[in-house]
XYZ file of C-alpha atoms in Angstrom:
733
model
C 6.638 -24.238 -40.996
C 10.517 -24.676 -40.012
C 11.863 -23.769 -36.270
C 13.341 -20.069 -37.698
C 9.653 -19.254 -39.268
C 7.945 -20.259 -36.135
C 10.279 -18.273 -33.937
C 10.008 -15.279 -36.081
C 5.938 -15.653 -35.846
C 6.002 -15.917 -32.163
C 8.273 -12.852 -31.730
C 6.315 -11.045 -34.149
C 2.801 -11.892 -32.429
C 4.431 -10.943 -29.123
C 5.414 -7.425 -30.159
C 2.048 -6.789 -31.750
C 0.344 -7.793 -28.629
C 2.641 -5.475 -26.278
C 2.574 -2.758 -28.760
C -1.266 -2.826 -28.306
C -1.037 -2.999 -24.851
C 1.483 -0.156 -24.464
C -1.085 2.131 -26.828
C -3.826 1.579 -24.409
C -1.404 2.207 -21.376
C -0.097 5.303 -22.934
C -3.535 6.484 -24.152
C -3.122 6.202 -27.704
C -6.851 5.575 -28.008
C -7.816 8.371 -25.722
C -7.901 8.528 -22.030
C -10.102 5.616 -21.788
C -10.095 2.417 -19.469
C -6.874 1.032 -19.111
C -4.692 4.226 -20.001
C -2.190 5.384 -17.419
C -3.366 9.015 -17.521
C -6.504 7.685 -15.821
C -4.682 5.956 -13.125
C -5.924 7.299 -9.639
C -3.171 9.148 -7.686
C -2.959 10.144 -4.131
C -2.556 13.288 -2.371
C 1.139 13.156 -2.621
C 1.212 12.687 -6.458
C -1.874 14.387 -7.501
C -3.517 16.621 -4.664
C -7.189 16.716 -4.447
C -9.920 18.189 -2.145
C -9.491 19.444 1.251
C -12.591 20.143 3.351
C -12.551 21.860 6.640
C -15.679 21.165 9.272
C -16.375 22.776 12.435
C -18.263 21.157 15.228
C -21.720 22.622 15.915
C -20.934 22.083 19.685
C -18.698 24.848 20.845
C -16.598 22.800 23.155
C -16.672 19.127 22.203
C -14.584 16.750 24.597
C -11.474 15.043 23.457
C -13.335 11.758 23.021
C -15.986 13.030 20.899
C -13.391 14.645 18.414
C -11.385 11.546 18.400
C -14.495 9.319 17.609
C -15.823 11.808 15.091
C -12.486 11.773 13.390
C -12.221 8.211 13.332
C -15.542 7.881 11.689
C -15.098 10.662 9.090
C -11.881 8.626 8.376
C -13.716 5.616 7.525
C -16.208 7.615 5.506
C -13.336 9.365 3.524
C -11.902 5.855 2.653
C -15.122 5.311 0.821
C -13.591 7.766 -1.796
C -9.912 6.605 -1.324
C -8.224 4.565 0.925
C -5.426 7.180 0.739
C -7.551 9.951 2.505
C -6.281 11.803 5.366
C -8.162 13.143 8.294
C -6.931 15.290 11.124
C -7.878 17.683 14.014
C -6.987 21.546 13.575
C -7.465 23.628 16.512
C -10.005 22.577 19.197
C -13.357 22.079 17.259
C -11.951 21.393 13.590
C -12.008 18.397 11.450
C -9.885 18.536 8.092
C -10.497 16.035 5.471
C -8.195 15.684 2.252
C -9.158 13.118 -0.278
C -7.063 12.771 -3.308
C -7.453 12.766 -6.852
C -10.816 14.467 -6.608
C -11.416 18.008 -8.172
C -15.130 18.424 -7.368
C -15.710 19.181 -3.664
C -19.503 19.352 -4.118
C -19.588 15.621 -5.050
C -17.740 14.764 -1.967
C -19.575 17.293 0.460
C -22.831 15.798 -0.436
C -22.452 12.756 1.823
C -19.307 13.264 3.519
C -20.188 15.568 6.278
C -23.941 14.268 6.698
C -24.530 13.103 10.210
C -25.349 9.744 8.983
C -28.453 9.142 11.637
C -30.669 6.566 10.216
C -34.386 5.789 12.029
C -37.535 3.702 11.126
C -40.303 5.706 12.872
C -44.090 4.470 12.698
C -45.973 7.473 10.973
C -49.205 7.192 12.987
C -49.153 9.910 15.760
C -45.474 10.962 14.879
C -45.402 12.271 11.212
C -48.158 14.078 9.396
C -48.786 14.449 5.614
C -49.587 18.147 4.435
C -49.154 19.852 1.124
C -47.684 16.832 -0.478
C -44.779 16.329 2.051
C -44.383 14.470 5.206
C -43.594 16.661 8.231
C -42.703 15.437 11.911
C -45.222 16.468 14.685
C -42.238 16.558 16.998
C -38.308 16.722 16.845
C -36.491 13.793 16.418
C -34.967 14.034 19.946
C -38.599 14.239 21.506
C -39.611 11.179 19.636
C -36.426 9.488 21.113
C -37.115 10.254 24.342
C -41.089 9.060 24.048
C -39.448 5.822 22.694
C -41.245 6.406 19.515
C -38.476 5.320 17.313
C -38.626 1.758 16.272
C -35.060 1.183 15.097
C -32.061 3.334 14.799
C -28.405 2.902 13.344
C -27.232 1.073 16.372
C -29.518 -1.729 15.595
C -28.106 -2.426 12.008
C -25.625 -4.845 11.480
C -24.387 -4.258 7.947
C -25.757 -2.531 4.888
C -25.297 -3.702 1.069
C -25.912 -1.965 -2.336
C -27.862 -4.015 -4.572
C -29.422 -3.288 -8.116
C -32.721 -4.920 -8.652
C -35.362 -4.549 -11.505
C -37.614 -1.979 -11.468
C -41.423 -2.067 -11.081
C -43.072 -4.399 -13.568
C -39.573 -5.481 -14.568
C -38.562 -2.366 -16.394
C -35.426 -0.638 -15.889
C -32.909 -0.939 -12.990
C -33.671 0.295 -9.316
C -30.661 0.924 -7.094
C -31.377 0.047 -3.265
C -29.525 -0.137 0.208
C -30.511 -3.674 1.619
C -30.156 -3.472 5.671
C -29.360 -6.453 7.876
C -30.386 -5.703 11.480
C -28.556 -7.304 14.453
C -30.547 -9.608 16.852
C -31.837 -6.958 18.956
C -32.813 -4.973 15.991
C -34.432 -7.771 14.214
C -36.681 -8.271 17.352
C -37.511 -4.679 17.701
C -38.384 -4.372 13.798
C -40.401 -7.543 13.926
C -42.560 -5.971 16.871
C -43.014 -2.465 15.112
C -44.131 -4.166 11.752
C -46.424 -6.225 13.691
C -47.768 -3.282 15.934
C -47.990 -1.227 12.532
C -49.439 -3.826 9.976
C -51.261 -2.287 7.031
C -49.706 1.070 8.472
C -46.914 3.143 7.475
C -43.292 3.208 8.773
C -41.048 6.058 7.719
C -37.544 5.678 6.862
C -35.598 8.719 8.025
C -31.886 9.605 7.125
C -30.383 12.705 8.617
C -33.865 13.915 9.630
C -35.221 13.770 6.047
C -37.814 11.347 5.388
C -36.841 9.157 2.564
C -39.819 7.124 2.194
C -42.894 5.845 4.122
C -43.781 2.351 2.779
C -47.035 0.275 4.090
C -46.067 -2.631 6.112
C -47.757 -5.391 4.052
C -46.701 -8.250 6.695
C -44.630 -8.710 9.799
C -41.005 -8.856 9.004
C -39.235 -11.027 11.488
C -36.159 -11.984 9.306
C -34.386 -8.647 10.262
C -33.924 -7.379 6.699
C -35.058 -3.927 5.174
C -34.591 -1.921 2.275
C -33.967 1.704 1.436
C -34.905 2.709 -2.356
C -34.549 5.805 -4.356
C -30.714 5.951 -5.221
C -30.007 7.329 -8.581
C -27.006 5.125 -9.325
C -25.072 2.055 -7.992
C -22.069 4.420 -6.815
C -24.500 6.407 -4.764
C -26.222 3.271 -3.241
C -22.656 1.856 -2.364
C -21.837 5.181 -0.831
C -24.850 5.356 1.310
C -24.344 1.770 2.453
C -20.906 2.449 3.665
C -21.783 5.457 5.678
C -24.599 3.541 7.275
C -22.316 0.628 8.139
C -19.738 3.418 9.516
C -22.702 4.655 11.646
C -23.674 8.149 12.672
C -21.149 10.849 13.622
C -20.844 11.589 17.186
C -20.742 15.297 16.815
C -22.692 17.391 14.160
C -20.412 19.238 11.537
C -20.761 22.105 9.652
C -18.695 22.819 6.608
C -16.209 25.942 6.958
C -14.641 25.741 3.680
C -13.481 23.412 0.883
C -10.763 24.051 -1.600
C -8.744 22.078 -4.322
C -5.001 21.288 -3.273
C -2.186 20.559 -5.425
C 0.097 17.481 -4.999
C 2.176 17.558 -1.657
C 5.253 16.557 -3.140
C 5.149 19.327 -5.801
C 4.300 19.325 -9.806
C 7.866 17.612 -10.614
C 7.803 14.845 -8.126
C 5.824 12.187 -10.311
C 7.518 13.244 -13.802
C 11.073 12.906 -12.139
C 10.184 9.499 -10.416
C 8.874 8.216 -13.759
C 11.965 9.466 -15.672
C 14.303 7.645 -13.028
C 12.117 4.538 -13.376
C 12.907 4.582 -17.006
C 16.508 5.168 -16.667
C 16.599 2.655 -14.104
C 14.574 0.156 -16.166
C 17.180 0.636 -18.992
C 19.974 -0.010 -16.782
C 18.309 -3.315 -15.667
C 17.545 -4.309 -19.194
C 21.368 -3.878 -20.029
C 22.518 -5.455 -16.967
C 20.461 -8.573 -17.465
C 21.496 -8.998 -21.262
C 25.258 -8.555 -20.174
C 25.348 -10.946 -17.208
C 22.724 -13.529 -18.935
C 22.794 -13.083 -22.693
C 19.970 -14.459 -24.543
C 17.974 -15.317 -21.318
C 18.614 -11.795 -20.095
C 17.113 -10.495 -23.585
C 14.130 -12.893 -22.884
C 13.571 -11.486 -19.428
C 14.113 -7.733 -20.349
C 11.098 -8.093 -23.072
C 9.261 -9.789 -20.479
C 9.657 -6.936 -18.080
C 8.258 -4.527 -20.988
C 5.029 -6.637 -20.829
C 5.093 -6.508 -16.936
C 5.136 -2.892 -16.862
C 2.351 -2.363 -19.688
C 0.091 -4.835 -17.980
C 0.583 -3.177 -14.518
C -0.251 0.208 -16.071
C -3.344 -0.842 -17.570
C -4.648 -2.854 -14.534
C -3.667 -0.155 -12.139
C -6.439 2.020 -13.925
C -8.968 -0.891 -14.445
C -8.697 -1.954 -10.844
C -9.072 1.755 -9.786
C -6.076 1.289 -7.608
C -4.673 4.652 -6.075
C -1.134 5.230 -6.649
C 1.103 6.793 -4.013
C 4.844 6.935 -3.172
C 4.503 3.822 -1.210
C 2.410 2.198 -3.908
C 5.412 2.926 -6.388
C 7.620 1.221 -3.619
C 5.548 -1.753 -4.127
C 5.859 -1.700 -7.585
C 9.693 -1.468 -7.354
C 9.747 -4.385 -5.123
C 7.396 -6.424 -7.468
C 9.897 -5.566 -10.587
C 12.554 -6.712 -8.324
C 10.824 -9.981 -7.768
C 10.033 -10.504 -11.280
C 13.892 -10.133 -12.132
C 14.632 -12.358 -9.133
C 12.471 -15.065 -10.773
C 14.132 -14.919 -13.931
C 17.510 -14.926 -12.213
C 16.640 -18.083 -10.409
C 15.602 -19.830 -13.626
C 18.553 -18.728 -15.566
C 21.178 -19.873 -12.931
C 19.251 -23.503 -13.133
C 19.531 -23.374 -16.801
C 23.223 -22.704 -16.668
C 23.548 -25.400 -14.072
C 21.835 -27.862 -16.352
C 23.905 -27.043 -19.164
C 27.048 -27.574 -17.017
C 25.630 -31.045 -16.273
C 26.168 -31.714 -20.088
C 22.437 -31.472 -20.875
C 21.240 -29.907 -24.254
C 20.151 -26.397 -24.471
C 16.319 -27.102 -25.065
C 16.303 -29.712 -22.284
C 18.082 -27.463 -19.842
C 15.492 -24.593 -20.541
C 12.669 -27.099 -19.748
C 14.459 -28.419 -16.674
C 15.666 -24.855 -15.361
C 12.042 -23.603 -15.427
C 10.757 -27.067 -13.454
C 13.448 -26.878 -10.963
C 12.945 -23.070 -10.250
C 9.151 -23.392 -9.955
C 9.151 -24.138 -6.220
C 11.390 -21.807 -5.072
C 9.551 -18.897 -7.363
C 6.215 -19.999 -5.854
C 7.386 -20.276 -2.304
C 9.132 -16.911 -2.311
C 6.096 -15.112 -4.119
C 3.150 -16.923 -2.080
C 4.735 -15.833 1.147
C 4.705 -12.122 0.039
C 1.196 -12.513 -1.618
C -0.027 -13.737 1.889
C 1.835 -10.769 3.448
C -0.123 -8.559 0.913
C -3.501 -10.130 1.627
C -3.243 -9.632 5.394
C -2.262 -6.132 5.107
C -4.856 -5.481 2.402
C -7.658 -6.545 4.851
C -6.565 -5.564 8.127
C -4.373 -2.388 6.973
C -5.633 1.132 6.466
C -4.942 4.021 4.322
C -1.250 3.795 2.734
C -0.601 0.420 4.164
C -3.781 -0.672 1.999
C -2.683 0.927 -0.946
C 0.708 -0.556 -0.843
C -0.783 -3.982 -0.286
C -2.902 -3.721 -3.375
C 0.222 -2.693 -5.650
C 2.315 -5.241 -4.152
C -0.159 -8.029 -4.447
C -0.965 -6.825 -8.010
C 2.504 -6.705 -8.992
C 3.528 -10.092 -7.556
C 0.866 -11.574 -9.584
C 2.004 -10.050 -12.853
C 5.604 -10.754 -12.289
C 5.038 -14.397 -11.696
C 2.789 -14.611 -15.128
C 5.696 -12.893 -16.929
C 8.531 -14.839 -15.299
C 6.762 -18.219 -15.723
C 5.029 -17.777 -19.030
C 6.146 -15.013 -21.031
C 9.841 -15.273 -20.547
C 9.500 -19.138 -21.302
C 7.701 -18.337 -24.418
C 10.183 -15.779 -25.512
C 13.121 -17.900 -24.388
C 11.779 -20.945 -26.809
C 11.052 -18.274 -29.520
C 14.742 -17.230 -29.692
C 15.829 -20.594 -29.370
C 13.866 -21.620 -32.595
C 15.112 -18.311 -34.289
C 18.690 -19.832 -34.133
C 19.933 -18.873 -30.533
C 20.517 -22.608 -29.708
C 24.163 -22.863 -28.824
C 25.493 -23.013 -25.318
C 27.499 -19.890 -25.749
C 24.121 -17.734 -25.834
C 23.173 -19.065 -22.336
C 26.375 -19.641 -20.381
C 27.532 -22.503 -18.285
C 27.749 -22.810 -14.585
C 29.762 -25.608 -12.749
C 29.806 -26.191 -9.166
C 32.344 -24.052 -7.281
C 34.245 -25.156 -3.953
C 32.060 -24.321 -1.040
C 32.780 -20.904 0.780
C 32.996 -21.088 4.611
C 29.733 -19.364 5.517
C 29.303 -21.156 8.676
C 32.675 -20.340 9.676
C 32.146 -16.718 9.119
C 28.728 -16.807 10.981
C 29.738 -15.741 14.485
C 31.733 -12.612 13.078
C 28.404 -11.931 11.049
C 26.114 -11.938 14.201
C 28.455 -9.861 16.052
C 28.624 -7.186 13.311
C 24.755 -7.424 13.317
C 24.446 -7.327 17.082
C 26.936 -4.192 17.298
C 24.794 -2.347 14.604
C 21.633 -3.005 16.359
C 23.174 -2.082 19.482
C 24.128 1.445 18.104
C 20.627 1.769 16.914
C 18.695 0.965 20.240
C 21.337 3.146 22.088
C 20.761 5.982 19.719
C 16.948 5.547 20.320
C 17.402 5.312 24.252
C 19.620 8.592 24.116
C 17.515 10.553 21.747
C 14.591 9.804 23.706
C 16.421 10.813 27.180
C 17.622 13.928 25.409
C 13.649 14.958 24.595
C 14.052 14.597 21.007
C 12.044 11.481 20.795
C 13.465 8.015 19.851
C 12.849 8.850 16.352
C 11.805 11.981 14.280
C 8.269 11.567 13.979
C 6.719 12.861 10.683
C 3.482 15.293 10.965
C 1.211 12.278 10.109
C 2.116 10.660 13.632
C 3.021 13.616 15.493
C 0.931 16.483 14.489
C 2.196 20.080 14.429
C 1.294 23.658 13.279
C -0.449 24.447 10.198
C 0.335 27.912 8.587
C -2.019 29.164 5.565
C -0.203 31.809 3.895
C -1.796 33.783 0.887
C 0.536 35.519 -1.634
C -0.126 38.450 -3.898
C -1.777 37.266 -7.022
C 0.668 35.146 -9.422
C 3.351 35.263 -6.954
C 3.236 31.802 -5.218
C 6.678 30.075 -4.765
C 7.215 26.354 -5.664
C 6.958 23.801 -2.790
C 10.917 23.331 -2.752
C 11.398 26.934 -2.448
C 8.735 27.346 0.422
C 10.151 24.165 2.077
C 13.694 25.530 2.114
C 12.632 29.012 3.205
C 10.614 27.799 6.032
C 13.704 25.343 7.155
C 15.906 28.239 7.482
C 13.578 30.048 9.819
C 12.405 26.998 12.029
C 14.838 24.059 11.297
C 12.933 20.842 10.867
C 12.813 17.858 8.606
C 8.895 17.949 9.067
C 7.978 20.745 6.464
C 4.872 19.703 4.325
C 3.706 22.228 1.636
C 0.569 22.041 -0.171
C -0.681 24.345 -2.962
C -4.379 25.633 -2.868
C -5.459 25.672 -6.380
C -6.938 28.744 -7.561
C -6.199 30.975 -4.443
C -2.647 31.785 -4.501
C -2.248 30.224 -1.145
C -0.351 27.544 0.317
C -0.588 25.454 3.383
C 2.443 24.646 5.416
C 2.583 22.048 8.082
C 5.390 21.714 10.441
C 6.306 20.531 13.753
C 4.585 22.277 16.609
C 5.567 25.786 16.849
C 5.686 28.027 19.738
C 4.787 31.455 20.079
C 8.374 32.940 19.123
C 8.824 30.604 16.092
C 5.307 31.462 14.910
C 6.272 34.974 15.010
C 9.422 34.480 13.232
C 7.788 32.562 10.711
C 5.095 35.298 10.136
C 7.830 38.021 9.746
C 9.970 35.876 7.401
C 7.090 35.786 4.987
C 6.351 39.497 5.652
C 9.895 40.380 4.877
C 10.776 38.069 1.933
C 7.667 37.841 0.123
C 5.701 41.020 1.225
C 2.700 38.988 2.576
C 0.460 40.954 4.683
C 0.191 39.895 8.176
C -3.306 39.372 7.887
C -2.889 36.671 5.267
C -0.986 34.370 7.502
C -3.008 32.243 9.981
C -1.491 29.584 12.338
C -3.209 26.618 13.991
C -2.324 23.474 15.504
C -3.105 20.081 13.938
C -3.248 16.577 15.053
C -1.535 13.790 13.746
C -3.489 12.388 10.546
C -2.612 8.752 11.420
C -4.606 8.049 14.520
C -4.117 5.743 17.145
C -6.566 3.216 15.533
C -4.475 3.460 12.352
C -1.276 2.883 14.399
C -2.629 -0.038 15.889
C -4.132 -1.415 12.542
C -0.678 -1.114 11.177
C 1.070 -2.893 13.794
C -1.387 -5.903 14.158
C -1.572 -6.043 10.369
C 2.215 -6.350 10.123
C 2.474 -9.006 13.126
C -0.362 -10.884 11.562
C 1.184 -10.873 8.086
C 4.525 -12.276 9.687
C 2.606 -14.840 11.662
C 0.938 -16.033 8.580
C 4.185 -16.060 6.566
C 5.888 -18.263 9.596
C 3.057 -20.401 9.435
C 3.380 -20.960 5.481
C 7.047 -21.615 5.853
C 6.583 -24.259 8.488
C 3.954 -25.932 6.561
C 5.902 -25.982 3.286
C 9.129 -26.635 4.597
C 7.868 -29.092 7.345
C 10.474 -27.618 9.842
C 9.873 -25.030 12.746
C 13.537 -24.068 12.368
C 13.053 -22.525 8.987
C 10.197 -20.453 10.046
C 11.895 -19.298 13.206
C 15.099 -18.316 11.407
C 13.138 -16.453 8.763
C 11.488 -14.338 11.273
C 14.533 -13.594 13.213
C 16.081 -12.569 10.106
C 13.258 -10.429 9.450
C 13.393 -8.852 12.766
C 17.103 -8.271 12.178
C 16.389 -6.370 8.813
C 13.817 -4.210 10.418
C 16.153 -3.167 13.202
C 19.094 -2.266 11.187
C 16.648 -0.054 9.150
C 15.366 1.429 12.273
C 18.816 2.206 13.153
C 19.338 4.169 10.219
C 15.920 6.054 11.089
C 17.284 6.751 14.496
C 20.763 7.847 13.732
C 19.935 9.945 10.507
C 16.848 11.306 12.021
C 14.763 10.427 8.939
C 10.857 11.230 9.281
C 9.088 8.196 10.734
C 5.716 8.419 8.723
C 3.462 6.599 6.184
C 6.488 6.188 3.956
C 8.352 4.445 7.018
C 5.676 1.777 7.250
C 5.927 1.223 3.466
C 9.906 0.998 3.648
C 9.641 -1.575 6.559
C 6.872 -3.820 4.613
C 9.246 -3.545 1.447
C 12.072 -4.793 3.241
C 10.091 -7.570 5.013
C 8.644 -8.517 1.259
C 12.307 -8.576 -0.311
C 13.884 -10.340 2.714
C 11.269 -13.123 2.873
C 11.797 -13.749 -0.603
C 15.647 -13.787 -0.659
C 15.565 -16.353 2.468
C 13.079 -18.582 0.727
C 15.507 -19.246 -2.093
C 18.272 -20.450 0.378
C 15.803 -22.497 2.182
C 14.602 -24.315 -1.003
C 17.998 -25.115 -2.070
C 18.973 -26.334 1.306
C 15.831 -28.594 1.214
C 16.681 -29.814 -2.206
C 20.348 -30.723 -1.179
C 19.309 -32.396 1.817
C 16.978 -34.614 -0.312
C 19.895 -35.271 -2.539
C 22.619 -35.658 0.383
C 25.747 -37.673 -0.705
C 27.332 -40.299 1.213
C 29.747 -38.816 3.948
C 28.374 -35.262 3.200
C 27.561 -33.377 6.512
C 24.454 -31.045 6.877
C 27.283 -28.151 7.629
C 28.619 -28.906 4.131
C 25.252 -28.769 2.508
C 24.435 -25.527 4.412
C 27.801 -24.086 2.791
C 26.994 -25.544 -0.579
C 23.706 -24.327 -0.585
C 24.477 -20.626 -0.119
C 27.425 -20.828 -2.394
C 25.107 -22.003 -5.094
C 22.695 -19.193 -4.696
C 25.181 -16.557 -3.885
C 25.202 -15.190 -7.663
C 21.557 -15.054 -7.643
C 21.340 -12.990 -4.169
C 24.010 -10.660 -5.524
C 22.364 -10.122 -9.084
C 18.897 -9.713 -7.760
C 19.913 -7.205 -5.139
C 21.901 -5.197 -7.719
C 18.931 -4.904 -10.113
C 16.638 -4.156 -7.590
C 19.359 -1.419 -6.207
C 19.674 -0.028 -9.758
C 15.848 0.944 -9.831
C 15.870 2.432 -6.321
C 19.134 4.383 -6.545
C 18.395 6.036 -9.838
C 15.221 7.192 -7.744
C 17.496 8.350 -4.825
C 19.737 10.359 -7.278
C 17.206 11.825 -9.585
C 14.047 12.350 -7.092
C 12.962 15.226 -5.027
C 13.868 15.490 -1.442
C 10.837 13.423 0.085
C 11.602 10.718 -2.572
C 15.136 10.604 -1.756
C 14.180 10.207 2.168
C 12.094 7.461 0.901
C 14.710 5.686 -1.341
C 17.422 5.653 1.206
C 16.222 3.461 3.689
C 15.202 0.880 0.996
C 18.532 1.000 -0.294
C 19.997 0.293 3.220
C 17.256 -2.190 3.706
C 18.055 -4.093 0.160
C 21.666 -4.442 1.114
C 20.741 -5.865 4.582
C 18.365 -8.292 3.250
C 21.048 -9.634 0.922
C 23.358 -9.543 3.798
C 21.142 -11.562 6.140
C 20.104 -13.975 3.579
C 23.551 -14.927 2.818
C 25.344 -14.653 6.117
C 22.588 -15.224 8.907
C 19.537 -16.979 7.807
C 20.828 -20.526 6.456
C 23.604 -20.548 9.000
C 21.059 -19.634 11.860
C 19.029 -22.654 10.713
C 22.224 -24.828 11.029
C 22.551 -23.811 14.574
C 18.983 -24.305 15.475
C 18.883 -27.810 14.118
C 22.820 -28.849 14.694
C 22.095 -31.166 17.968
C 19.191 -32.892 16.230
C 21.155 -33.504 13.108
C 24.439 -34.448 15.080
C 22.182 -37.343 16.971
């Protein structure tokens, strides 16, 4: 087979594979495993179930409510990591779970007390009319110390599937492992009740009462009788979380629409498609045949991402889309690094084929280092983060792994295929020769002053806002809480989310207006900043006048922030832990503390500049703020690594008489076009989202645009030069 036929066969096989993947992703084979239509979506994109509980205790304490909400949040995350739990009024707990349409499926386990006890049957429980009945209440048995083991004695619980009796069928169980204190108590109870029954009691119901056949001293027990693995896993999760401090009763449950409105996802997807087409054309114009190869590889990236999002059951939210955008940018970035290297190799007089091979080899370390640092951050955030942070981490990690695969393998496969087809001339790849070094070190002091002035303005703005009583930032409802207003309209006359949002803003001006449609009830729930009595009256009268709503169909109540103090601490600690892990990796990989120090200082710089934007423009600081900052950190560290990698390489090849200052300027000059082109391609995607997206998407896109520009600026003007000034004295010696 000659080279042209081989190239044609390779391209044809690639097209067939991608077409099949695309068919699966687009649901051509029905809404089955892998299809995009089955991707789980968060409350902002798809809506879900909203359940309101009320405490049985009339006047619970603030501590009891906080503890109940935190445990309920952990339970809700069994169904989705993107769930929201917050307090309404004095004694109500609202739980919003995304992408669920059947409230009954959730209610069965979510609101249960979750109390588990092991109680000896003899003297405590009777068996009458085919049923077990307590002789005394559980509270009385507890006072008399008749409960052998309770939830506090359990260390962990795991769902397991085992063979049924006589090896027939499958039995689903929950395997319990007791802590040291619980193991001792259980060993004593089984010894005292040998050949007698011990009942397993969950939420006051006797699940089973097995006979103790031998003393159990290893601290292990089982709960059997679950109908499915999913049911066993949820029971195990609730047992791990522990019993709720307060008993709850359901007040109402309803299906709610997407927070961002019906058109948010469609417009975001259309914007993503348009952005992708522009990036496709940009890469071909800038890099010719390699640009075409990378664009074709990006099609593989998108189809694989869609299939895996569904197969891995990752919940997609607005911050999750940010993670995908970032990983697309990093996929393009890897290709830009490779293509720049190929141009350099051709400029040195090497053949096109050997230049392709050398380009991939020389770019490998920079690509691996840049992506591994971001994957480390994603792993740490996925382990220690909660809610939105966890969702962001999952999509980011998945995207990076796919982007590395497409850049290092698929792009390479396509490049060689196109080469075999006859695209073997230098004119299809371009040539890059070394240019005169630009004086980045000379400009560095001015760059530092500009950055300090911008950050100073931001800090000053935060202090001024805080002193004037507005708060350093305009905190979103997830953080600050506010007022919830439920409005019931006449049948069939419910306005759209954007219309209601604009109407409310005219009456009580605020950037914090969250509108959720209640499906099938001609009603909406409007969450705003905390409203005083006058503002509540104005809002009520406004709906009565404008929409002819009855006053009796408008209800107000105070709500707490959905992001609890525990979640805030978790977010802060996970970001700090991720930054430390990235720093450690950079120090080990580059064997130089100065590299890690300058990288972290650059990250702090980028975060502070974007925080300045939030303070000056008064953008909402909520869940998307966290995702924005994480996106910027991931992008910035990747851009920084590329320059560090080139400095390391040039230091190893240092010429006689060449100073380290010259090497720094040369390294930044050599990677300058890569930094600009990568920023441009990622900016294209985000800018189209900003222009075409709904208001909430624009609020999310703007800081990312600023962060991308800032990340490029800091990697070019600050990071490399900062490293030089940190090692200058040592180098001069």
